[in-house]
Amino acid sequence: MWFGESEANVRDVFDKARAAAPCVLFFDELDSIAKSRGGNVGDGGGAADRVINQVLTEMDGMSSKKNVFIIGATNRPDIIDPAILRPGRLDQLIYIPLPDEPSRISILKATTRKSPLSEDVDLMYIAKATNRPDIIDPAILRPGRLDQLIYIPLPDEPSRISILKATTRKSPLSEDVDLMYIAKVTKGFSGADLTEICQRACKLAIRESIEADIRRERELRDNPDQEIDMEEDQVPEIRKEHFEEAMRFARRSVTDSDIRKYEMFAQKLQTARGFGQSFRFPQSQGAQGSSQGGGAGGGASNPPGLEDKQDDLYS
């Protein structure tokens, strides 16, 4: 649904659901259209508030005989308008946690079911991978098992530049988009966080292009005699305005507390496994050996030729 005719689109969606009943009406990313009202200043005359008002009206007008089940999904329940969670609307809250290992295996199999995988691709091993090393059973980290701990820190500035360039390599960027500056101001951002910024900027450009096409279609419909080039792309590039808007929603998914926790775990594991950096051979070992062998009254020496008869440990 696009802003401008959003209320009409909401009505149309619910009308189609009533006509197709019994059915399930699923709203993904519910927080995009059901944010708490009153805080959307400067959004085109309160368009967001009008959308949620229309959604509430349609929910209240949905007859129980229509057998239309409404489901919404969000990972930001804290910003959902409380009115939509009242009894008779979306009144059943179902918390879906992160997938456990069997669920991750099922997800990997479902995602790759149409892809030709080599026999050496172990999806079960991938499912065991985790970003929570602090809760792994220590037995699996013993020598001979997963005994190599590789701590991958957050990307530094050159790495962030590379990530941004790789993410936007197939996207037409305007010359005024300075990826190096974005990398400079996003210290502490993960690769996924940087990718989200680029994807959001791309979506904003696509949305602007679609809205421009809709306006041209209206102009052509209102003025049939007017010559309008419908093939011309009104938004041929992703401009800096799109990135500036995307940066408003940028967020760090890995906090400083998480980083300290991972660093402490890596240090703790390294210390628990051995001597760390403290192991050194004694400097006087050779000197002591020669003094013991050549000093007066030293210990008994082997008879001549006996050394040659000793077993060779490396034969």
Coordinates of C-alpha atoms in Angstrom, one line a residue:
M1 CA 0.0 0.0 0.0
W2 CA 1.2 3.5 -0.9
F3 CA 0.5 6.7 0.9
G4 CA -1.8 9.1 -0.9
E5 CA -4.6 6.6 -1.4
S6 CA -3.8 4.5 1.6
E7 CA -7.3 4.6 3.2
A8 CA -8.9 3.5 0.0
N9 CA -6.3 0.7 -0.3
V10 CA -7.1 -0.5 3.2
R11 CA -10.8 -0.6 2.4
D12 CA -10.1 -2.5 -0.8
V13 CA -8.0 -5.1 1.1
F14 CA -10.7 -5.8 3.6
D15 CA -13.4 -5.9 0.9
K16 CA -11.4 -8.6 -0.9
A17 CA -11.0 -10.5 2.3
R18 CA -14.8 -10.4 3.0
A19 CA -15.4 -11.6 -0.6
A20 CA -13.0 -14.5 -0.3
A21 CA -14.1 -15.6 3.2
P22 CA -13.2 -17.8 4.9
C23 CA -9.6 -16.6 4.6
V24 CA -6.7 -15.3 6.6
L25 CA -5.7 -11.6 6.2
F26 CA -2.0 -11.4 7.1
F27 CA -0.2 -8.0 7.7
D28 CA 3.5 -8.4 7.6
E29 CA 5.6 -5.7 9.3
L30 CA 2.5 -4.4 11.0
D31 CA 4.4 -1.6 12.7
S32 CA 4.8 0.1 9.3
I33 CA 1.1 0.9 9.2
A34 CA 0.0 0.7 12.8
K35 CA 2.4 2.9 14.7
S36 CA 1.1 4.8 17.8
R37 CA -0.9 7.7 16.7
G38 CA 0.0 11.3 17.5
G39 CA 3.7 11.1 16.9
N40 CA 3.8 11.2 13.1
V41 CA 4.5 14.9 12.6
G42 CA 5.1 16.1 9.1
D43 CA 4.0 12.9 7.3
G44 CA 1.7 14.6 4.8
G45 CA -1.2 15.8 6.9
G46 CA -1.3 12.8 9.3
A47 CA -1.5 10.1 6.6
A48 CA -0.2 7.5 9.0
D49 CA -2.9 8.3 11.6
R50 CA -5.6 8.1 9.0
V51 CA -4.3 4.7 7.9
I52 CA -4.5 3.2 11.3
N53 CA -7.9 4.8 11.9
Q54 CA -9.2 3.1 8.7
V55 CA -7.7 -0.2 9.8
L56 CA -9.4 0.0 13.2
T57 CA -12.7 0.9 11.5
E58 CA -12.5 -2.1 9.1
M59 CA -11.6 -4.4 12.0
D60 CA -14.6 -3.2 14.0
G61 CA -16.9 -3.6 11.0
M62 CA -15.8 -7.1 10.3
S63 CA -18.7 -9.4 11.1
S64 CA -18.0 -12.6 13.0
K65 CA -19.9 -14.5 10.3
K66 CA -17.4 -13.6 7.6
N67 CA -14.8 -16.0 9.0
V68 CA -11.9 -13.6 8.2
F69 CA -8.9 -14.2 10.5
I70 CA -6.6 -11.2 10.9
I71 CA -3.0 -11.8 11.7
G72 CA -0.2 -9.2 12.1
A73 CA 3.5 -9.8 12.4
T74 CA 6.1 -7.4 13.8
N75 CA 9.4 -7.3 15.5
R76 CA 8.6 -3.9 17.1
P77 CA 5.6 -4.5 19.3
D78 CA 6.6 -1.5 21.5
I79 CA 5.6 1.0 18.8
I80 CA 2.2 -0.6 17.8
D81 CA -0.8 1.5 18.6
P82 CA -2.5 0.1 21.7
A83 CA -5.9 0.4 20.2
I84 CA -5.2 -2.3 17.7
L85 CA -4.4 -4.7 20.5
R86 CA -7.7 -4.3 22.3
P87 CA -10.2 -7.2 22.7
G88 CA -12.0 -7.9 19.4
R89 CA -9.1 -6.8 17.3
L90 CA -5.6 -8.3 17.5
D91 CA -6.1 -9.4 21.0
Q92 CA -4.0 -12.6 21.0
L93 CA -0.2 -11.9 21.4
I94 CA 1.9 -14.8 20.3
Y95 CA 5.7 -14.5 20.9
I96 CA 7.8 -16.4 18.4
P97 CA 11.3 -16.8 19.8
L98 CA 14.5 -17.3 17.7
P99 CA 14.6 -20.8 16.1
D100 CA 16.2 -23.7 18.0
E101 CA 18.5 -26.1 16.2
P102 CA 15.8 -28.4 14.7
S103 CA 13.9 -25.3 13.5
R104 CA 17.1 -23.9 11.9
I105 CA 17.7 -27.2 10.1
S106 CA 14.1 -27.0 8.7
I107 CA 14.6 -23.4 7.7
L108 CA 17.9 -24.2 5.9
K109 CA 16.3 -27.2 4.1
A110 CA 13.3 -25.2 3.1
T111 CA 15.4 -22.3 1.8
T112 CA 17.7 -24.6 -0.3
R113 CA 15.1 -27.1 -1.4
K114 CA 15.2 -25.9 -5.0
S115 CA 19.0 -25.4 -5.1
P116 CA 21.5 -28.0 -6.2
L117 CA 23.7 -28.6 -3.1
S118 CA 27.0 -30.4 -3.1
E119 CA 27.2 -33.6 -1.0
D120 CA 29.8 -31.9 1.3
V121 CA 27.4 -29.2 2.4
D122 CA 26.3 -30.1 5.9
L123 CA 23.2 -28.1 6.8
M124 CA 23.1 -29.6 10.2
Y125 CA 26.5 -28.3 11.0
I126 CA 25.5 -24.8 9.7
A127 CA 22.5 -25.0 12.0
K128 CA 24.8 -25.6 15.0
A129 CA 26.6 -22.3 14.3
T130 CA 25.8 -19.6 16.7
N131 CA 26.6 -16.0 17.7
R132 CA 26.2 -16.9 21.4
P133 CA 29.4 -18.7 22.3
D134 CA 28.9 -17.9 26.0
I135 CA 26.0 -20.5 26.2
I136 CA 27.7 -23.3 24.3
D137 CA 28.6 -26.5 26.3
P138 CA 32.3 -26.3 27.0
A139 CA 32.7 -30.0 26.1
I140 CA 32.2 -29.2 22.4
L141 CA 35.0 -26.7 22.5
R142 CA 37.6 -29.2 23.8
P143 CA 40.7 -30.1 21.6
G144 CA 39.8 -32.3 18.7
R145 CA 36.3 -30.9 18.4
L146 CA 35.5 -27.2 17.8
D147 CA 38.9 -26.2 19.3
Q148 CA 39.7 -23.2 17.2
L149 CA 38.0 -20.0 18.4
I150 CA 38.0 -17.3 15.8
Y151 CA 36.6 -14.0 17.1
I152 CA 35.3 -11.8 14.2
P153 CA 35.1 -8.2 15.4
L154 CA 32.8 -5.5 14.0
P155 CA 34.1 -4.2 10.6
D156 CA 36.5 -1.3 10.8
E157 CA 36.2 1.7 8.4
P158 CA 38.0 0.1 5.4
S159 CA 35.8 -3.0 5.8
R160 CA 32.7 -0.9 6.1
I161 CA 33.6 0.9 2.8
S162 CA 34.0 -2.5 1.2
I163 CA 30.7 -3.7 2.5
L164 CA 28.9 -0.6 1.3
K165 CA 30.5 -0.9 -2.2
A166 CA 29.7 -4.6 -2.4
T167 CA 26.0 -4.0 -1.4
T168 CA 25.5 -1.2 -3.9
R169 CA 27.6 -2.6 -6.7
K170 CA 24.5 -3.3 -8.9
S171 CA 22.6 -0.2 -7.9
P172 CA 22.8 3.1 -9.8
L173 CA 24.2 5.6 -7.3
S174 CA 24.2 9.3 -7.8
E175 CA 27.6 11.0 -7.9
D176 CA 26.7 12.9 -4.7
V177 CA 26.4 9.7 -2.6
D178 CA 29.6 9.5 -0.5
L179 CA 30.0 5.9 0.7
M180 CA 33.2 6.8 2.4
Y181 CA 31.4 9.3 4.6
I182 CA 28.7 6.8 5.5
A183 CA 31.4 4.3 6.5
K184 CA 33.0 7.0 8.6
V185 CA 29.9 7.8 10.6
T186 CA 28.7 4.2 11.1
K187 CA 31.4 3.1 13.6
G188 CA 30.1 0.1 15.5
F189 CA 27.7 -1.0 12.7
S190 CA 27.7 -4.6 11.6
G191 CA 27.7 -5.8 8.0
A192 CA 23.9 -6.5 8.3
D193 CA 23.3 -3.0 9.7
L194 CA 25.1 -1.4 6.7
T195 CA 23.2 -3.7 4.3
E196 CA 19.9 -2.6 5.8
I197 CA 20.8 1.1 5.2
C198 CA 21.6 0.4 1.5
Q199 CA 18.4 -1.6 1.1
R200 CA 16.2 1.0 2.7
A201 CA 17.7 3.7 0.5
C202 CA 17.0 1.5 -2.6
K203 CA 13.4 1.0 -1.5
L204 CA 12.9 4.7 -1.0
A205 CA 14.1 5.3 -4.5
I206 CA 11.8 2.6 -5.9
R207 CA 8.9 4.1 -4.0
E208 CA 9.6 7.5 -5.3
S209 CA 9.8 6.1 -8.9
I210 CA 6.4 4.3 -8.5
E211 CA 4.8 7.4 -7.1
A212 CA 6.1 9.4 -10.1
D213 CA 4.6 6.9 -12.5
I214 CA 1.3 7.1 -10.8
R215 CA 1.3 10.9 -11.0
R216 CA 2.1 10.7 -14.8
E217 CA -0.7 8.2 -15.3
R218 CA -3.1 10.6 -13.6
E219 CA -1.9 13.5 -15.7
L220 CA -2.3 11.5 -18.9
R221 CA -5.8 10.4 -17.8
D222 CA -6.8 14.0 -17.0
N223 CA -5.1 15.5 -20.1
P224 CA -5.2 12.9 -22.9
D225 CA -3.9 15.3 -25.5
Q226 CA -0.8 16.1 -23.4
E227 CA 2.4 14.4 -24.6
I228 CA 4.0 12.5 -21.7
D229 CA 6.9 10.1 -22.1
M230 CA 5.9 7.2 -19.9
E231 CA 9.1 5.3 -20.7
E232 CA 11.3 8.0 -19.0
D233 CA 12.6 7.0 -15.6
Q234 CA 11.9 9.8 -13.2
V235 CA 14.3 8.4 -10.6
P236 CA 17.2 6.8 -12.5
E237 CA 19.6 6.9 -9.5
I238 CA 19.7 6.5 -5.8
R239 CA 20.4 10.0 -4.5
K240 CA 21.9 11.2 -1.3
E241 CA 18.4 12.2 -0.1
H242 CA 17.4 8.5 -0.1
F243 CA 20.5 7.6 2.0
E244 CA 19.8 10.6 4.4
E245 CA 16.3 9.3 4.9
A246 CA 17.5 5.7 5.4
M247 CA 20.1 6.9 8.0
R248 CA 17.2 8.2 10.1
F249 CA 16.2 4.6 10.7
A250 CA 19.8 3.2 11.0
R251 CA 20.5 1.3 14.1
R252 CA 23.2 -0.9 15.6
S253 CA 22.2 -4.5 16.1
V254 CA 25.3 -5.3 18.2
T255 CA 25.7 -3.1 21.3
D256 CA 28.9 -2.2 23.2
S257 CA 27.7 -4.5 25.9
D258 CA 27.5 -7.4 23.4
I259 CA 31.0 -6.7 22.2
R260 CA 32.5 -6.6 25.7
K261 CA 30.7 -9.9 26.4
Y262 CA 32.2 -11.6 23.3
E263 CA 35.7 -10.2 24.0
M264 CA 35.6 -11.4 27.6
F265 CA 34.4 -14.8 26.6
A266 CA 37.3 -15.1 24.0
Q267 CA 39.8 -14.1 26.6
K268 CA 38.4 -16.4 29.2
L269 CA 38.4 -19.4 26.9
Q270 CA 42.0 -18.6 25.8
T271 CA 43.1 -18.4 29.5
A272 CA 41.3 -21.6 30.5
R273 CA 42.9 -23.6 27.7
G274 CA 46.6 -23.1 28.4
F275 CA 49.4 -20.8 29.3
G276 CA 48.3 -18.0 26.9
Q277 CA 51.2 -15.6 26.4
S278 CA 53.1 -16.6 29.6
F279 CA 54.9 -19.8 28.4
R280 CA 58.6 -19.4 27.8
F281 CA 61.5 -21.8 28.0
P282 CA 64.0 -20.9 30.8
Q283 CA 66.9 -18.9 29.5
S284 CA 69.5 -20.8 31.6
Q285 CA 68.5 -24.3 30.6
G286 CA 71.5 -24.9 28.3
A287 CA 74.0 -23.4 30.7
Q288 CA 72.8 -25.6 33.6
G289 CA 72.9 -28.7 31.4
S290 CA 76.6 -28.1 30.4
S291 CA 77.7 -27.3 34.0
Q292 CA 76.1 -30.5 35.3
G293 CA 77.7 -32.7 32.6
G294 CA 81.2 -31.2 32.8
G295 CA 81.7 -30.2 36.4
A296 CA 84.1 -32.0 38.8
G297 CA 82.4 -34.8 40.7
G298 CA 79.5 -34.8 38.2
G299 CA 77.2 -37.8 37.7
A300 CA 78.3 -41.0 36.1
S301 CA 78.7 -40.8 32.3
N302 CA 77.6 -43.5 29.8
P303 CA 80.3 -45.9 28.5
P304 CA 81.8 -45.1 25.1
G305 CA 79.7 -46.3 22.2
L306 CA 76.5 -46.8 24.4
E307 CA 74.9 -43.7 22.9
D308 CA 75.0 -45.2 19.4
K309 CA 73.2 -48.3 20.7
Q310 CA 70.3 -46.4 22.1
D311 CA 67.0 -46.8 20.3
D312 CA 66.3 -44.1 17.8
L313 CA 62.9 -42.6 18.7
Y314 CA 62.4 -41.3 15.2
S315 CA 63.3 -44.5 13.2

